[in-house]
Structure formats: structure tokens, C-alpha cells
Amino acid sequence: MTTTSVPVRPAGYSVLRAGPARFLVHRRAVAVASVLVLLLAASCVAYLCVGEAFVPPGEVVKVLLGQSSPDELVVGELRLPRLVVGLLVGLAFGVAGALIQTVARNPLASPDVIGISQGASALTVAAMTFGITSYSVLPYLSVAGGLLAAALVYLFAWRGGLHATRFVLIGIGFAIALRSVTTLFMTKGDYLVAQQAQIWMTGSLNGRGWPETEVLAPVLLLLVPAIAWAARAQRTVSLDDDTATALGVRLGRVRLGLVALGVVLAAVATGAAGPVDFVALLAPQIARRMTRTAQIPLVSSALTGAVIVVLADLLARRLFSPTELPVGVLTAAVGAPYLIWLIIRSRTVGGTS
Amino acid sequence: MSRLSTQALTLAYEDRTVVADLDLAVPDGEVTVIVGPNACGKSTTLRALGRLLKPKSGSVLLDGASLATLPTKRIAQQIGLLPQTPVAPEAITVADLVSRGRQPHQHWWQQWSDEDERAVSEAMTRTDVADLAERSVDELSGGQRQRVWIAMALAQETELLLLDEPTTYLDISHQVEVLDLVRQLADTPFKGDKGDKGRTVVVVLHDLNQAARYADHLVAMKSGRVVAAGPPSEVVTADLVREVFGLDCVVVPDPVTGSPLVVPGAPWKAS
């Protein structure tokens, strides 16, 4: 009696055909991503409108379309470069957090919790105290610091295989150790350097612009195929080790690939704007609650990250104007309560989150 | 004939050897059940048969080739395995989980074919979970959840299927349901097989009587070694039960199937 079967497919998915290729697309995730794109566009226009002088949205759109406008200087030269950096940083942190949370199978894991941001900070601040203050060198150093820290965490967490919990705990340990190294450099260093380092470490978009974009944009563009691969690979990594292996997944390699991708993204973003705390932690979880998918949706997570950073920086610029806050202060103000809520909730539900 | 066999297989966790020098042949198209006391190495052996555990020495052979030399995706097209306590991603739906069993047959650019759809719906009908398709796995009962996991393993459509204690946590009627399904898998021809051969199923079971009832080929293990192997009627004897489990018992024919039925002695009445 096995022939009378009803056709089924994963609930909520549609099949997208493109020639011989077929892709599974989660309908709700597509809807959520579309809404996020609109929200992001609206946030960007708002970002460009608001400032010392208010520019009407019509003029902003004119500048974006390349038409001549009296506000070209304010919008195109002053606000746009900073917006683009914020946008790209948000996208990168959103994806990075999603990938690392997937591999660690833990919503608490994110680049700023498991030591990657701290590694970037330590090396950058060290360089600053030794007199390297050029903004053409520092981003590369923070990328190197992030990668180095991640490699160390991976090395210490590896014992014939990667155990998710051990990975997170060792990461937290490294984060604390690296933070004290940073503090050490700051107290040893010059007063002015310490102040500069302090601002960088809170994550600030102040003074960021095209030079940062020139590094960020090509890296993100180059990584798009890898991110497309990751979106598919996530499906199996979210199962337990034995089941995934039985399904023919080379778990060790896939995990290493996902972590490496996440670390590179987080390190590059940190290099551009400093460690903007909690974005990588928040974005994937918010996105997943919206799409209700079994794994963290990468596109929605990236878009959520971008919306968070753009809106946070908008507030950071205007809230106490003329004093400007670093954007990291704002994201931390939202992120820290969320982190506490996450921990409380995971305890009451019995750790199943 | 045996597609799957082991050759001088030694398995160890860190330094502790669990299975030593094991030679085992899994007969094709039959139900092989591995039994033995706790910690005798039966689950460990099953894990090695499904390449979840790398042998310390010796090898597991699939069609004469060592598993260690085969690409893991190729193995996954031939051997399916359901671990003892699989963990589902949070909030995943039943149909989504079952469809992940199609992984070894898919590619990045070929994520869903008609063949996938057929295999998934067949697997779900067979395990009677089609009605649950849209439900979240988190909210199912233990029996339903186990059937969903078996459906996932079936959707993989492998000729060889390894099940690690599939009846744990199930009440007696669900236990019988699962084991009946196992019998059916071996008794009905596997797709595309000209010789009408069913699937080859290897099951680890705790219950000796269930093992004797459902197995074609029974393997009794103790301390990492095979003590006896063969049809249940030859293997299950009072002497063997005493040797393997250290239990005095009487073996009588099962009143329903005629297979050997182990009735433990009553030591509290003996003295």
C-alpha cells in the first residue's frame, strides 16, 4: 500500500526553476527579505535627509540618481560615503554572525563574543601604541588580528573534531584574555593614542568613507559565491554531527569553510569601523524569528544587520547633537539587554534555544 | 552474498579498545540484528559500519572497497544510518526534516527534483507521517518523532540501512510498528532491483526476544567480540544466553511466530 502517496515538499518552500537547475526557495524568507530591502532603502534615504541641515527626500533621491542639486555637497560628499560604509559593515556583520552561530549551534556565539573582534582590537591598539596611526594600514592589521584570534580559538577547540560548545567557551576565554591585552597596551601607551584607540574600539563610523569602501566592497563582492555556497551548506550543518555525516556531508571541511568565511567577513568589517558590538549577535536571531526557517536565513540576516547599523548611526549622529556618539554605543544599548534576555530565556526553556 | 562486511576491525575511543579484531558479514536483503549486554560494542560496531567512527585498525568493506577510501557522499548513496539520539534543528517542520534525507542525491544547482519529491512522499506515507507534514518536529510525541526520523532515513533511499536502537523510548505498540516496518523493508523489493531483493537492514536492539522474532541473521556480541552468529533458531539457546548475558533462562518457541522466546529463570524462588 505504498503507491498511494500524496506529493509533498518541504513545507513553506517553492521550487525555482532556471533551465536545468532547480533551487528550493523559502517563500516567507523571500517576503521578509523584500520587506527588509524596502525598509533598508527607506532608512538610507532618512539617513541622508537628517543632519545638521535637513535635506528633503526629493533632493536626496536626485543626488542618488546623479542629477544636479544644491544639496550635492552635503548629501553626496559628506553623508553618502559614511552611509555606504555603515551599510556594508552591517551586511558583513549580519552574514558573519549567521555563519558562526550556525556552526556553533548557539545563538550566543558571534564574532564579538568568541574573540574575533577582540583579536582585531588587540593588534590594532598594539600598532597604535607603537606609533602606527595611518588609516591605510590599520584596517589590514585588524583583519590580521581577527583572523589570528580565530585561528587560535579553532586550534584550541579542535580535538579530533570540532565540538560546538567547546568552541564557544574557548572563544569566550580568548575574548577576555585579548581584551586585557588591549587594556594593557592602552595604559602603556600615550594619552592621545589611548583616546583614539578608545573611540576605534567602540566602533565608530565618524570620518569613515570611500577609502574604507574601496577595501570593503570588493571583498564582499568576491565573497558572494562563497556566501551562496554557505546558504546551502547551512542546511546540513544544522543537523547533529552523526546525522549530517550519515547524509554524506564532510562536516569538518564544511564547518571550517563556514567559520573561515564568517571570520573573514567579521574581520574586514571590524577593520573598517571597529568592533560595532552586538550587530552580528542580534541580526541573525531577529532575521530568523521573522522568517521562521529551520536555519538562519543569510540574506535576511545581512539586510537586518545593515538596517541596524544604518539606523543606529543615524541616531548616534543626531541624538545628542552636536556631540556625536560612536555607533557601537547605540548597538550595545540595544544588544546588551537582548543578550541578557536570551540567556534568561534559554534557561527557562531548558537550553533548547 | 554480502555487500557490507568488516575485516579484522578494531575500534577504540581514545585508548580504550571497545571492539577487537571483528570479522562480520552482513547478508544482503536480510534483517541483521546485533544484540548483547550494555557496553558490548554493538552500537560502536554499527557506527563503524556507517563510517561515523574511524577504525583503529582493520577496515569496513563496501563492495570490497574500504569505506575509508570512498567519498562520503558516495557512501551516503548506498548506506543510510539513523543514530541513537538524532537532534533536529529548532522549529523545523516534518516535511523539511524528511526532505533533508535527499541530501546525498542533490547538488547545489539541483536542490529539488521530481525524484526527490517521490522519495520523500513515499517515505512519509510508509512511516505514516504524511499527515504531520506541516507540523513542527518539536511538538510531536516520542513515537511520532521516531517515525519522522525513520522517514528521513528512508527518503535517502539506500540499499543498506543501519538503525541504532530505533525502539528506545517507544511504547510496545510503537516498538512493534517500527520493527514491522523493518521487516517490510527487507521483504519488499528495493527500487530497481532485478532479483527482487529487499533492503539490507542492520539493527541494534536491546530486547533479545524482539531480536529473535524479527531477525533473519542474529549476531550476539560480548566484550567487543562476536560470540555467535546465524539464524535466531540456532543462535538463541539457554547456553548462549547464560554465556552472553549471564542469565539463567528457559528457551521456548514463541506461541505466535515459532521463533525462540527467552523466558528468564526465577532466582528469587530458587533458594
CSV table of N, CA, C and O in Angstrom, one decimal, chain B residues 17-123:
chain,number,residue,atom,x,y,z
B,17,THR,N,40.1,0.2,23.9
B,17,THR,CA,39.6,-0.6,22.8
B,17,THR,C,38.2,-1.2,23.1
B,17,THR,O,38.0,-1.7,24.2
B,18,VAL,N,37.3,-1.0,22.2
B,18,VAL,CA,35.9,-1.4,22.5
B,18,VAL,C,35.6,-2.7,21.7
B,18,VAL,O,34.9,-3.6,22.2
B,19,VAL,N,36.1,-2.7,20.5
B,19,VAL,CA,35.8,-3.9,19.6
B,19,VAL,C,37.2,-4.3,19.1
B,19,VAL,O,38.0,-3.5,18.6
B,20,ALA,N,37.5,-5.6,19.2
B,20,ALA,CA,38.8,-6.1,18.8
B,20,ALA,C,38.6,-7.2,17.7
B,20,ALA,O,37.9,-8.1,17.8
B,21,ASP,N,39.4,-7.0,16.6
B,21,ASP,CA,39.5,-8.0,15.6
B,21,ASP,C,38.2,-8.6,15.1
B,21,ASP,O,38.1,-9.8,15.1
B,22,LEU,N,37.3,-7.8,14.7
B,22,LEU,CA,36.0,-8.3,14.4
B,22,LEU,C,35.8,-8.6,12.9
B,22,LEU,O,36.2,-7.8,12.0
B,23,ASP,N,35.4,-9.8,12.6
B,23,ASP,CA,35.1,-10.2,11.2
B,23,ASP,C,33.6,-10.4,11.1
B,23,ASP,O,33.0,-11.3,11.8
B,24,LEU,N,32.9,-9.6,10.3
B,24,LEU,CA,31.4,-9.7,10.3
B,24,LEU,C,31.0,-9.5,8.9
B,24,LEU,O,31.5,-8.7,8.1
B,25,ALA,N,30.1,-10.4,8.4
B,25,ALA,CA,29.5,-10.2,7.1
B,25,ALA,C,28.0,-10.0,7.2
B,25,ALA,O,27.3,-10.7,7.9
B,26,VAL,N,27.5,-8.9,6.6
B,26,VAL,CA,26.1,-8.6,6.7
B,26,VAL,C,25.4,-9.2,5.4
B,26,VAL,O,25.7,-8.7,4.3
B,27,PRO,N,24.5,-10.2,5.6
B,27,PRO,CA,23.9,-10.8,4.5
B,27,PRO,C,23.0,-9.8,3.7
B,27,PRO,O,22.2,-9.1,4.4
B,28,ASP,N,23.0,-9.8,2.4
B,28,ASP,CA,22.2,-8.9,1.6
B,28,ASP,C,20.7,-9.2,1.7
B,28,ASP,O,20.4,-10.4,1.7
B,29,GLY,N,19.9,-8.2,1.7
B,29,GLY,CA,18.5,-8.3,1.6
B,29,GLY,C,17.8,-9.0,2.8
B,29,GLY,O,16.7,-9.5,2.7
B,30,GLU,N,18.6,-9.0,3.9
B,30,GLU,CA,18.0,-9.6,5.1
B,30,GLU,C,18.1,-8.6,6.3
B,30,GLU,O,18.8,-7.6,6.2
B,31,VAL,N,17.4,-9.0,7.4
B,31,VAL,CA,17.5,-8.2,8.6
B,31,VAL,C,18.5,-8.8,9.5
B,31,VAL,O,18.4,-9.9,9.9
B,32,THR,N,19.6,-8.0,9.8
B,32,THR,CA,20.6,-8.5,10.7
B,32,THR,C,20.4,-7.7,12.0
B,32,THR,O,20.3,-6.5,12.0
B,33,VAL,N,20.3,-8.5,13.1
B,33,VAL,CA,20.1,-7.8,14.4
B,33,VAL,C,21.3,-8.1,15.3
B,33,VAL,O,21.8,-9.2,15.4
B,34,ILE,N,21.9,-7.0,15.8
B,34,ILE,CA,23.0,-7.2,16.7
B,34,ILE,C,22.5,-7.0,18.2
B,34,ILE,O,21.9,-6.0,18.5
B,35,VAL,N,22.8,-8.0,19.0
B,35,VAL,CA,22.4,-8.0,20.4
B,35,VAL,C,23.6,-8.2,21.3
B,35,VAL,O,24.6,-8.6,20.9
B,36,GLY,N,23.4,-7.9,22.6
B,36,GLY,CA,24.5,-8.1,23.5
B,36,GLY,C,24.2,-7.2,24.7
B,36,GLY,O,23.4,-6.3,24.7
B,37,PRO,N,24.9,-7.5,25.8
B,37,PRO,CA,24.7,-6.7,27.0
B,37,PRO,C,25.2,-5.3,26.8
B,37,PRO,O,25.9,-5.0,25.8
B,38,ASN,N,24.9,-4.4,27.8
B,38,ASN,CA,25.3,-3.0,27.7
B,38,ASN,C,26.9,-2.9,27.5
B,38,ASN,O,27.6,-3.8,28.1
B,39,ALA,N,27.3,-2.0,26.8
B,39,ALA,CA,28.8,-1.8,26.6
B,39,ALA,C,29.5,-2.9,26.0
B,39,ALA,O,30.7,-3.1,26.2
B,40,CYS,N,28.8,-3.7,25.1
B,40,CYS,CA,29.5,-4.9,24.5
B,40,CYS,C,30.1,-4.4,23.2
B,40,CYS,O,30.7,-5.2,22.5
B,41,GLY,N,29.8,-3.2,22.7
B,41,GLY,CA,30.3,-2.7,21.5
B,41,GLY,C,29.4,-2.8,20.3
B,41,GLY,O,29.8,-2.6,19.2
B,42,LYS,N,28.1,-3.1,20.6
B,42,LYS,CA,27.2,-3.2,19.4
B,42,LYS,C,26.9,-1.9,18.7
B,42,LYS,O,27.0,-1.9,17.5
B,43,SER,N,26.7,-0.9,19.5
B,43,SER,CA,26.4,0.4,18.8
B,43,SER,C,27.7,1.0,18.2
B,43,SER,O,27.7,1.6,17.1
B,44,THR,N,28.8,0.7,18.8
B,44,THR,CA,30.1,1.1,18.3
B,44,THR,C,30.4,0.5,16.9
B,44,THR,O,30.8,1.1,16.0
B,45,THR,N,30.0,-0.8,16.9
B,45,THR,CA,30.2,-1.5,15.6
B,45,THR,C,29.3,-0.9,14.5
B,45,THR,O,29.8,-0.7,13.4
B,46,LEU,N,28.1,-0.6,14.9
B,46,LEU,CA,27.1,-0.1,13.9
B,46,LEU,C,27.7,1.3,13.4
B,46,LEU,O,27.6,1.6,12.2
B,47,ARG,N,28.2,2.1,14.3
B,47,ARG,CA,28.7,3.4,13.9
B,47,ARG,C,29.9,3.2,12.9
B,47,ARG,O,30.0,4.0,12.0
B,48,ALA,N,30.7,2.2,13.2
B,48,ALA,CA,31.8,2.0,12.3
B,48,ALA,C,31.3,1.5,10.9
B,48,ALA,O,31.8,1.9,9.9
B,49,LEU,N,30.2,0.7,10.9
B,49,LEU,CA,29.7,0.2,9.6
B,49,LEU,C,29.1,1.4,8.8
B,49,LEU,O,29.1,1.4,7.6
B,50,GLY,N,28.8,2.5,9.5
B,50,GLY,CA,28.3,3.7,8.8
B,50,GLY,C,29.3,4.8,8.8
B,50,GLY,O,29.0,5.9,8.7
B,51,ARG,N,30.6,4.5,8.9
B,51,ARG,CA,31.7,5.4,8.9
B,51,ARG,C,31.6,6.6,9.8
B,51,ARG,O,32.3,7.6,9.5
B,52,LEU,N,30.8,6.4,10.9
B,52,LEU,CA,30.8,7.5,11.9
B,52,LEU,C,32.0,7.4,12.8
B,52,LEU,O,32.4,8.4,13.5
B,53,LEU,N,32.6,6.2,12.8
B,53,LEU,CA,33.8,6.0,13.7
B,53,LEU,C,34.9,5.4,12.8
B,53,LEU,O,34.7,4.5,12.1
B,54,LYS,N,36.1,6.0,12.9
B,54,LYS,CA,37.2,5.5,12.0
B,54,LYS,C,37.8,4.3,12.8
B,54,LYS,O,38.1,4.4,14.0
B,55,PRO,N,38.1,3.2,12.1
B,55,PRO,CA,38.7,2.1,12.7
B,55,PRO,C,40.1,2.4,13.2
B,55,PRO,O,40.8,3.2,12.6
B,56,LYS,N,40.4,1.8,14.3
B,56,LYS,CA,41.8,1.9,14.8
B,56,LYS,C,42.7,1.1,13.9
B,56,LYS,O,43.8,1.5,13.5
B,57,SER,N,42.2,-0.1,13.6
B,57,SER,CA,42.9,-0.9,12.5
B,57,SER,C,41.8,-1.8,11.9
B,57,SER,O,40.7,-1.9,12.3
B,58,GLY,N,42.2,-2.5,10.8
B,58,GLY,CA,41.3,-3.3,10.0
B,58,GLY,C,40.4,-2.3,9.2
B,58,GLY,O,40.6,-1.1,9.2
B,59,SER,N,39.3,-2.9,8.6
B,59,SER,CA,38.5,-2.0,7.8
B,59,SER,C,37.1,-2.5,7.6
B,59,SER,O,36.8,-3.7,7.9
B,60,VAL,N,36.2,-1.6,7.2
B,60,VAL,CA,34.9,-1.9,6.8
B,60,VAL,C,34.8,-1.9,5.3
B,60,VAL,O,35.3,-0.9,4.7
B,61,LEU,N,34.3,-2.9,4.7
B,61,LEU,CA,34.3,-3.0,3.3
B,61,LEU,C,32.9,-2.9,2.7
B,61,LEU,O,32.0,-3.5,3.1
B,62,LEU,N,32.8,-2.0,1.7
B,62,LEU,CA,31.5,-1.9,0.9
B,62,LEU,C,31.8,-2.3,-0.5
B,62,LEU,O,32.7,-1.7,-1.2
B,63,ASP,N,31.2,-3.4,-1.0
B,63,ASP,CA,31.5,-4.0,-2.3
B,63,ASP,C,33.0,-4.2,-2.5
B,63,ASP,O,33.6,-3.9,-3.5
B,64,GLY,N,33.7,-4.6,-1.4
B,64,GLY,CA,35.1,-4.9,-1.5
B,64,GLY,C,36.0,-3.8,-1.3
B,64,GLY,O,37.2,-3.9,-1.2
B,65,ALA,N,35.5,-2.5,-1.3
B,65,ALA,CA,36.4,-1.4,-1.1
B,65,ALA,C,36.2,-0.8,0.3
B,65,ALA,O,35.2,-0.8,0.9
B,66,SER,N,37.4,-0.4,0.9
B,66,SER,CA,37.3,0.1,2.2
B,66,SER,C,36.6,1.4,2.3
B,66,SER,O,36.8,2.3,1.5
B,67,LEU,N,35.7,1.6,3.3
B,67,LEU,CA,34.9,2.8,3.4
B,67,LEU,C,35.8,4.0,3.5
B,67,LEU,O,35.5,5.1,3.0
B,68,ALA,N,37.0,3.8,4.1
B,68,ALA,CA,37.9,5.0,4.3
B,68,ALA,C,38.4,5.5,3.0
B,68,ALA,O,38.8,6.7,2.9
B,69,THR,N,38.3,4.7,1.9
B,69,THR,CA,38.8,5.2,0.6
B,69,THR,C,37.7,5.8,-0.2
B,69,THR,O,38.0,6.3,-1.3
B,70,LEU,N,36.4,5.6,0.2
B,70,LEU,CA,35.3,6.1,-0.6
B,70,LEU,C,34.9,7.5,-0.3
B,70,LEU,O,34.9,7.8,0.9
B,71,PRO,N,34.5,8.3,-1.3
B,71,PRO,CA,33.9,9.6,-0.9
B,71,PRO,C,32.7,9.5,-0.1
B,71,PRO,O,31.9,8.6,-0.4
B,72,THR,N,32.6,10.3,0.9
B,72,THR,CA,31.5,10.1,1.9
B,72,THR,C,30.1,10.3,1.2
B,72,THR,O,29.2,9.6,1.6
B,73,LYS,N,30.0,11.1,0.2
B,73,LYS,CA,28.7,11.3,-0.5
B,73,LYS,C,28.3,10.0,-1.2
B,73,LYS,O,27.2,9.6,-1.2
B,74,ARG,N,29.3,9.3,-1.8
B,74,ARG,CA,29.1,8.0,-2.5
B,74,ARG,C,28.6,7.0,-1.5
B,74,ARG,O,27.6,6.2,-1.8
B,75,ILE,N,29.2,7.0,-0.3
B,75,ILE,CA,28.7,6.0,0.7
B,75,ILE,C,27.3,6.4,1.1
B,75,ILE,O,26.5,5.5,1.3
B,76,ALA,N,27.0,7.7,1.2
B,76,ALA,CA,25.6,8.1,1.7
B,76,ALA,C,24.6,7.7,0.6
B,76,ALA,O,23.4,7.6,1.0
B,77,GLN,N,25.0,7.4,-0.6
B,77,GLN,CA,24.0,7.0,-1.6
B,77,GLN,C,23.7,5.5,-1.4
B,77,GLN,O,22.8,5.0,-2.0
B,78,GLN,N,24.6,4.8,-0.7
B,78,GLN,CA,24.5,3.3,-0.5
B,78,GLN,C,24.0,2.9,0.9
B,78,GLN,O,23.3,2.0,1.1
B,79,ILE,N,24.6,3.7,1.9
B,79,ILE,CA,24.3,3.3,3.3
B,79,ILE,C,23.6,4.5,4.0
B,79,ILE,O,24.1,5.6,4.0
B,80,GLY,N,22.4,4.2,4.6
B,80,GLY,CA,21.7,5.2,5.4
B,80,GLY,C,21.9,4.8,6.8
B,80,GLY,O,22.1,3.6,7.2
B,81,LEU,N,21.9,5.8,7.7
B,81,LEU,CA,22.1,5.4,9.1
B,81,LEU,C,21.3,6.4,10.0
B,81,LEU,O,21.3,7.6,9.8
B,82,LEU,N,20.6,5.8,11.0
B,82,LEU,CA,19.9,6.6,11.9
B,82,LEU,C,20.5,6.4,13.3
B,82,LEU,O,20.5,5.4,13.9
B,83,PRO,N,21.2,7.5,13.8
B,83,PRO,CA,21.8,7.4,15.1
B,83,PRO,C,20.8,7.3,16.2
B,83,PRO,O,19.6,7.4,16.0
B,84,GLN,N,21.4,6.9,17.4
B,84,GLN,CA,20.6,6.6,18.6
B,84,GLN,C,19.7,7.9,19.0
B,84,GLN,O,18.5,7.7,19.2
B,85,THR,N,20.4,9.0,19.1
B,85,THR,CA,19.6,10.2,19.5
B,85,THR,C,19.9,11.4,18.6
B,85,THR,O,20.7,12.3,18.8
B,86,PRO,N,19.2,11.3,17.4
B,86,PRO,CA,19.4,12.4,16.5
B,86,PRO,C,18.8,13.7,17.0
B,86,PRO,O,17.9,13.7,17.8
B,87,VAL,N,19.3,14.9,16.6
B,87,VAL,CA,18.8,16.2,17.1
B,87,VAL,C,18.4,17.0,15.9
B,87,VAL,O,19.1,17.2,14.9
B,88,ALA,N,17.1,17.4,15.9
B,88,ALA,CA,16.6,18.2,14.8
B,88,ALA,C,16.8,19.7,15.1
B,88,ALA,O,16.8,20.1,16.2
B,89,PRO,N,17.0,20.5,14.0
B,89,PRO,CA,17.1,21.9,14.2
B,89,PRO,C,15.8,22.4,14.8
B,89,PRO,O,14.8,21.9,14.5
B,90,GLU,N,15.9,23.5,15.6
B,90,GLU,CA,14.8,24.1,16.3
B,90,GLU,C,13.7,24.5,15.2
B,90,GLU,O,14.0,25.1,14.2
B,91,ALA,N,12.5,24.2,15.6
B,91,ALA,CA,11.3,24.7,14.8
B,91,ALA,C,11.3,24.2,13.3
B,91,ALA,O,10.6,24.7,12.5
B,92,ILE,N,12.0,23.1,13.0
B,92,ILE,CA,11.9,22.5,11.7
B,92,ILE,C,10.6,21.8,11.5
B,92,ILE,O,10.1,21.2,12.4
B,93,THR,N,10.0,21.9,10.3
B,93,THR,CA,8.8,21.1,10.0
B,93,THR,C,9.1,19.7,9.6
B,93,THR,O,10.3,19.4,9.2
B,94,VAL,N,8.1,18.8,9.8
B,94,VAL,CA,8.3,17.4,9.5
B,94,VAL,C,8.8,17.2,8.0
B,94,VAL,O,9.8,16.5,7.8
B,95,ALA,N,8.1,17.8,7.1
B,95,ALA,CA,8.4,17.6,5.7
B,95,ALA,C,9.8,18.1,5.4
B,95,ALA,O,10.5,17.5,4.6
B,96,ASP,N,10.2,19.2,6.0
B,96,ASP,CA,11.5,19.8,5.8
B,96,ASP,C,12.6,18.8,6.3
B,96,ASP,O,13.6,18.6,5.6
B,97,LEU,N,12.4,18.3,7.5
B,97,LEU,CA,13.4,17.3,8.0
B,97,LEU,C,13.5,16.1,7.1
B,97,LEU,O,14.6,15.7,6.8
B,98,VAL,N,12.4,15.5,6.8
B,98,VAL,CA,12.4,14.3,5.9
B,98,VAL,C,13.1,14.6,4.6
B,98,VAL,O,13.9,13.8,4.1
B,99,SER,N,12.9,15.7,4.0
B,99,SER,CA,13.4,16.0,2.7
B,99,SER,C,15.0,16.2,2.8
B,99,SER,O,15.7,16.1,1.8
B,100,ARG,N,15.5,16.5,4.0
B,100,ARG,CA,16.9,16.6,4.1
B,100,ARG,C,17.6,15.2,4.0
B,100,ARG,O,18.8,15.1,3.7
B,101,GLY,N,16.8,14.1,4.0
B,101,GLY,CA,17.4,12.8,3.7
B,101,GLY,C,17.8,12.7,2.3
B,101,GLY,O,18.6,11.8,1.9
B,102,ARG,N,17.4,13.6,1.4
B,102,ARG,CA,17.7,13.6,0.0
B,102,ARG,C,19.1,14.2,-0.3
B,102,ARG,O,19.5,14.2,-1.4
B,103,GLN,N,19.7,14.7,0.7
B,103,GLN,CA,21.0,15.4,0.6
B,103,GLN,C,22.0,14.7,-0.4
B,103,GLN,O,22.5,15.4,-1.3
B,104,PRO,N,22.3,13.4,-0.1
B,104,PRO,CA,23.3,12.8,-1.0
B,104,PRO,C,22.9,12.7,-2.5
B,104,PRO,O,23.8,12.4,-3.3
B,105,HIS,N,21.7,12.9,-2.8
B,105,HIS,CA,21.3,12.8,-4.2
B,105,HIS,C,21.2,14.2,-4.8
B,105,HIS,O,20.8,14.3,-6.0
B,106,GLN,N,21.5,15.2,-4.1
B,106,GLN,CA,21.3,16.6,-4.6
B,106,GLN,C,22.6,17.3,-4.9
B,106,GLN,O,23.6,16.9,-4.4
B,107,HIS,N,22.5,18.4,-5.6
B,107,HIS,CA,23.6,19.2,-5.9
B,107,HIS,C,23.2,20.7,-5.6
B,107,HIS,O,22.1,21.0,-5.4
B,108,TRP,N,24.2,21.5,-5.6
B,108,TRP,CA,24.0,22.9,-5.3
B,108,TRP,C,23.0,23.5,-6.3
B,108,TRP,O,22.1,24.3,-5.9
B,109,TRP,N,23.1,23.1,-7.5
B,109,TRP,CA,22.2,23.6,-8.6
B,109,TRP,C,21.0,22.7,-8.8
B,109,TRP,O,20.2,23.0,-9.7
B,110,GLN,N,20.9,21.6,-8.1
B,110,GLN,CA,19.8,20.7,-8.3
B,110,GLN,C,19.3,20.4,-6.9
B,110,GLN,O,19.5,19.3,-6.4
B,111,GLN,N,18.5,21.3,-6.3
B,111,GLN,CA,18.1,21.2,-4.9
B,111,GLN,C,16.8,20.4,-4.8
B,111,GLN,O,16.5,20.1,-3.6
B,112,TRP,N,16.1,20.2,-5.8
B,112,TRP,CA,14.8,19.5,-5.6
B,112,TRP,C,14.4,19.0,-7.0
B,112,TRP,O,14.0,19.7,-7.9
B,113,SER,N,14.3,17.6,-7.1
B,113,SER,CA,13.9,17.0,-8.3
B,113,SER,C,12.6,16.3,-8.1
B,113,SER,O,12.1,16.1,-7.0
B,114,ASP,N,11.9,15.9,-9.2
B,114,ASP,CA,10.7,15.1,-9.1
B,114,ASP,C,11.0,13.8,-8.3
B,114,ASP,O,10.2,13.3,-7.6
B,115,GLU,N,12.2,13.3,-8.5
B,115,GLU,CA,12.7,12.1,-7.8
B,115,GLU,C,12.7,12.3,-6.3
B,115,GLU,O,12.3,11.5,-5.5
B,116,ASP,N,13.2,13.5,-5.9
B,116,ASP,CA,13.2,13.8,-4.5
B,116,ASP,C,11.8,13.8,-4.0
B,116,ASP,O,11.6,13.3,-2.9
B,117,GLU,N,10.9,14.4,-4.7
B,117,GLU,CA,9.6,14.6,-4.3
B,117,GLU,C,8.9,13.2,-4.1
B,117,GLU,O,8.2,13.0,-3.1
B,118,ARG,N,9.1,12.3,-5.0
B,118,ARG,CA,8.6,11.0,-5.0
B,118,ARG,C,9.1,10.2,-3.7
B,118,ARG,O,8.4,9.6,-3.0
B,119,ALA,N,10.5,10.3,-3.6
B,119,ALA,CA,11.1,9.6,-2.5
B,119,ALA,C,10.6,10.1,-1.1
B,119,ALA,O,10.3,9.3,-0.2
B,120,VAL,N,10.5,11.4,-1.0
B,120,VAL,CA,10.1,11.9,0.3
B,120,VAL,C,8.6,11.6,0.6
B,120,VAL,O,8.3,11.1,1.7
B,121,SER,N,7.7,11.7,-0.4
B,121,SER,CA,6.3,11.4,-0.1
B,121,SER,C,6.2,9.9,0.1
B,121,SER,O,5.4,9.5,1.0
B,122,GLU,N,6.9,9.1,-0.6
B,122,GLU,CA,6.8,7.6,-0.3
B,122,GLU,C,7.3,7.3,1.1
B,122,GLU,O,6.6,6.5,1.8
B,123,ALA,N,8.4,7.9,1.5
B,123,ALA,CA,9.0,7.6,2.8
B,123,ALA,C,8.0,8.1,3.9
B,123,ALA,O,7.8,7.4,4.9
